[in-house]
XYZ file of N, CA, C and O in Angstrom:
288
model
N -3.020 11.980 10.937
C -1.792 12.263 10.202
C -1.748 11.606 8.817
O -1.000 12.043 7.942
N -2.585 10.514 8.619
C -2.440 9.932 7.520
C -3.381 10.510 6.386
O -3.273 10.049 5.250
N -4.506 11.729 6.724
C -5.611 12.481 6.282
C -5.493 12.201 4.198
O -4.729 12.833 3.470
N -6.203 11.421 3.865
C -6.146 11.609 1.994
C -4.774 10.608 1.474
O -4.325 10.643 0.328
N -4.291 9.817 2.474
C -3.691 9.020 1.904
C -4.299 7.792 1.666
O -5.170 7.326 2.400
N -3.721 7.060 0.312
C -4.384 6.071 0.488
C -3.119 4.567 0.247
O -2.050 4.631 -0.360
N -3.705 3.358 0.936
C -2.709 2.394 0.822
C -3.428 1.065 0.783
O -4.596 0.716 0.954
N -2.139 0.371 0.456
C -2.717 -0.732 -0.245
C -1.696 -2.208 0.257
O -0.571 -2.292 -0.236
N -2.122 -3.176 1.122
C -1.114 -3.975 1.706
C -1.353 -5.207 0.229
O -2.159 -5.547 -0.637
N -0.045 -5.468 0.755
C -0.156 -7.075 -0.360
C 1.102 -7.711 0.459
O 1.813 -7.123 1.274
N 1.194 -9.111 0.013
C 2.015 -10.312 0.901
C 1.597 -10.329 2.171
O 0.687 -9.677 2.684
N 2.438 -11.245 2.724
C 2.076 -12.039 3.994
C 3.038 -10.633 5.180
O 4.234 -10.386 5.341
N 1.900 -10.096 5.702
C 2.439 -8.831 6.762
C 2.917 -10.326 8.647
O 2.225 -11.201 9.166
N 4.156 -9.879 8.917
C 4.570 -10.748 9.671
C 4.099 -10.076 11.018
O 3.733 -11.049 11.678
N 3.908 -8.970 11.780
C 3.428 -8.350 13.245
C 1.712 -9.057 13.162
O 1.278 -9.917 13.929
N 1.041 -8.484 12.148
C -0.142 -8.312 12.531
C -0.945 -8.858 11.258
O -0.499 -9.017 10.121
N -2.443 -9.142 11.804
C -3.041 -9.323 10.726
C -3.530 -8.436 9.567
O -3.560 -7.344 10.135
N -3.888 -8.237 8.440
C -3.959 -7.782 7.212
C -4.770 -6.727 8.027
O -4.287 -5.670 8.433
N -6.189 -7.173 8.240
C -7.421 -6.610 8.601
C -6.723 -5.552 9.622
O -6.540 -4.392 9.250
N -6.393 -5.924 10.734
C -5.384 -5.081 11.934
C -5.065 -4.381 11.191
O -6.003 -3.606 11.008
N -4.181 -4.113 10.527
C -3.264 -3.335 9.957
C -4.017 -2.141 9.009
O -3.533 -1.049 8.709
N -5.271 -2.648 8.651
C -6.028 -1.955 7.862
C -7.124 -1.059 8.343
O -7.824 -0.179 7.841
N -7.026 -1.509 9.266
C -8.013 -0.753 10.549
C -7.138 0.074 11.598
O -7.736 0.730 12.451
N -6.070 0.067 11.572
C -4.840 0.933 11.802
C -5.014 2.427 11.036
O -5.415 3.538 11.381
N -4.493 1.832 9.821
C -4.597 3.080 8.896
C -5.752 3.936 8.456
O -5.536 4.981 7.842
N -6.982 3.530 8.747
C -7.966 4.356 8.680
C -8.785 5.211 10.026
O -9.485 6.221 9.953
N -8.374 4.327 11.342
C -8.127 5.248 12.551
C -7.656 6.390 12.191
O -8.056 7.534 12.408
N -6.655 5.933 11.547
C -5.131 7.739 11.645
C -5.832 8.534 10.551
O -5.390 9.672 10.394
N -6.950 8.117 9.676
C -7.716 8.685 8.355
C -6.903 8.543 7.496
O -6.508 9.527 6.870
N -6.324 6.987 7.170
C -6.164 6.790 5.842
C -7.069 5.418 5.209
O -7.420 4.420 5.838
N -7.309 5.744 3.748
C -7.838 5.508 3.006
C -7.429 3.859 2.633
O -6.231 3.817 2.353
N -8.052 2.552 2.553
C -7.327 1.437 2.301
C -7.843 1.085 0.240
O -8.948 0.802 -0.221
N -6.771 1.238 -0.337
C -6.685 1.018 -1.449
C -7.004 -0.364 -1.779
O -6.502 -1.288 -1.139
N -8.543 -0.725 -3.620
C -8.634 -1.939 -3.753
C -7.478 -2.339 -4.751
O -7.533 -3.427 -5.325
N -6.560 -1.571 -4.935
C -5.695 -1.893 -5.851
C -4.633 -1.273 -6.260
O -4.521 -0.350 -5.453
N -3.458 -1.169 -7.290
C -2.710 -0.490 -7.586
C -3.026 0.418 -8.841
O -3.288 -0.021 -9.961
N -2.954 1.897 -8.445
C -3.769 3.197 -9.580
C -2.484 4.063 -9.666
O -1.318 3.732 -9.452
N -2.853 4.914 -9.928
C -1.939 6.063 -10.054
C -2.488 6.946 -8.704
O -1.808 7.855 -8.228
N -3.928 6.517 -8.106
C -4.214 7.560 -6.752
C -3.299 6.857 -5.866
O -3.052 7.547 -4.877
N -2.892 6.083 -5.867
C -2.078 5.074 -4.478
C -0.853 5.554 -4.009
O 0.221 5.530 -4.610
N -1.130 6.068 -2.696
C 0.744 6.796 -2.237
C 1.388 5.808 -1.596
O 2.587 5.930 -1.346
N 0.830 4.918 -1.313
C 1.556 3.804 -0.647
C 0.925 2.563 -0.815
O -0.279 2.307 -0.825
N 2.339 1.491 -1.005
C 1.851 0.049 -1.149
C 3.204 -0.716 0.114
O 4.429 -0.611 0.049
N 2.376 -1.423 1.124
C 3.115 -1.696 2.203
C 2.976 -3.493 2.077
O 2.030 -4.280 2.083
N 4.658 -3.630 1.952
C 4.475 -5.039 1.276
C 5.048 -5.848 2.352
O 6.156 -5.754 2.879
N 4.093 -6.653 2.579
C 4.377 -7.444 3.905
C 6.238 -8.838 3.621
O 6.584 -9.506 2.646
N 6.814 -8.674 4.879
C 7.851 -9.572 4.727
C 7.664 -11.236 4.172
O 8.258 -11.967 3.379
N 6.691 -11.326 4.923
C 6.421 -12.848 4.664
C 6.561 -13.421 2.826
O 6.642 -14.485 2.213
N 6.530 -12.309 2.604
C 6.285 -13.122 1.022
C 5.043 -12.908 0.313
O 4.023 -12.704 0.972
N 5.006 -12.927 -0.847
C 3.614 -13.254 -1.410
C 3.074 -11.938 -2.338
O 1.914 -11.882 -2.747
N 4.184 -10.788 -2.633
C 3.647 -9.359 -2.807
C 3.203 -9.688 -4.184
O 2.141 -9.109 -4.411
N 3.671 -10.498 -5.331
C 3.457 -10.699 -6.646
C 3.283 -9.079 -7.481
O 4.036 -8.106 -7.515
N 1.802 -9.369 -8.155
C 2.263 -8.507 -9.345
C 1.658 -7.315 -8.925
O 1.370 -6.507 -9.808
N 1.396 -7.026 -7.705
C 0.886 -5.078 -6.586
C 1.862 -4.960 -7.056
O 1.757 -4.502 -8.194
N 3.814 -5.338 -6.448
C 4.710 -4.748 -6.110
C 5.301 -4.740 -7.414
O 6.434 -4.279 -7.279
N 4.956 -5.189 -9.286
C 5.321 -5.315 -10.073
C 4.596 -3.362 -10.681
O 5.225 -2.437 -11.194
N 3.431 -3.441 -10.381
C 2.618 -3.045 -10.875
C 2.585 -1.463 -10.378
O 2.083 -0.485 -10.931
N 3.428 -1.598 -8.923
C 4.023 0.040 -8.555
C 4.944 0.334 -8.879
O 5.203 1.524 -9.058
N 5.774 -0.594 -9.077
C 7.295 -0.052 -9.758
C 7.185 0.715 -11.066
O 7.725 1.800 -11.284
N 6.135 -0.232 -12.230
C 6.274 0.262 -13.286
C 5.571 2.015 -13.328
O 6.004 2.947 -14.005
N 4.521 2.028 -12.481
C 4.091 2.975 -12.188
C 4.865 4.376 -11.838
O 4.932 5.551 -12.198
N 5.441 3.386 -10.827
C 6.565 4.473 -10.338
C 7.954 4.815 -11.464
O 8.881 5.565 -11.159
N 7.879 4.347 -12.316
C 9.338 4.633 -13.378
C 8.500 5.221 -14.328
O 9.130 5.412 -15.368
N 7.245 5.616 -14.404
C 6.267 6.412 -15.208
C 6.117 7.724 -14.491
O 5.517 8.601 -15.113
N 6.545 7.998 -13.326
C 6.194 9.006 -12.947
C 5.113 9.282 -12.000
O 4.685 10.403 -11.724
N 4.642 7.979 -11.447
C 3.412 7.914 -10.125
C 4.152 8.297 -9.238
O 5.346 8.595 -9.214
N 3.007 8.263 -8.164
C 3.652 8.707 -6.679
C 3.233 7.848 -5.883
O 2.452 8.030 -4.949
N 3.844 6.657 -6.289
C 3.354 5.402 -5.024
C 4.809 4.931 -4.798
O 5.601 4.293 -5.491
N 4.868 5.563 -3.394
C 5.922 4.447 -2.661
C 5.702 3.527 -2.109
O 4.528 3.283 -1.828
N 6.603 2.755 -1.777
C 7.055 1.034 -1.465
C 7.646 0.937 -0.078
O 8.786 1.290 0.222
N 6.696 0.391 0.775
C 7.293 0.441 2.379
C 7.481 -1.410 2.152
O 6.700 -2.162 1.570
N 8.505 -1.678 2.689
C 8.500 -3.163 3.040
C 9.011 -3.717 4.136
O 8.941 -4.935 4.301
């Protein structure tokens, strides 16, 4: 279900570990992003804290007209 998406975790994810979580999403066939682009449909920003300048760096993106949403 996740087929050509691609994502990108940043901060401290509170369920599970980073890696877990990343090996999650490419089971379902998604793609794990090294960074924030304009290809990135998702940036999943962990609760714990720590998202810095990923979650700076999609916003601006996103008020440009990208298509990266923000799961947190």
């Amino acid at each position: 279900p996740l087929a050509g998406k691609k994502f990108l975790f940043t901060g401290s994810l509170l369920a599970m570990e980073r890696g877990e979580a990343e090996k999650l999403v490419e089971a379902k066939g998604g793609e794990i992003a090294s960074g924030v682009t304009q290809d990135l449909d998702y940036l999943v920003v962990g609760g714990g804290g720590g998202a810095g300048s990923k979650l700076d760096k999609a916003k601006k993106l996103k008020e440009k007209g990208g298509k990266v949403e923000t799961k947190i």
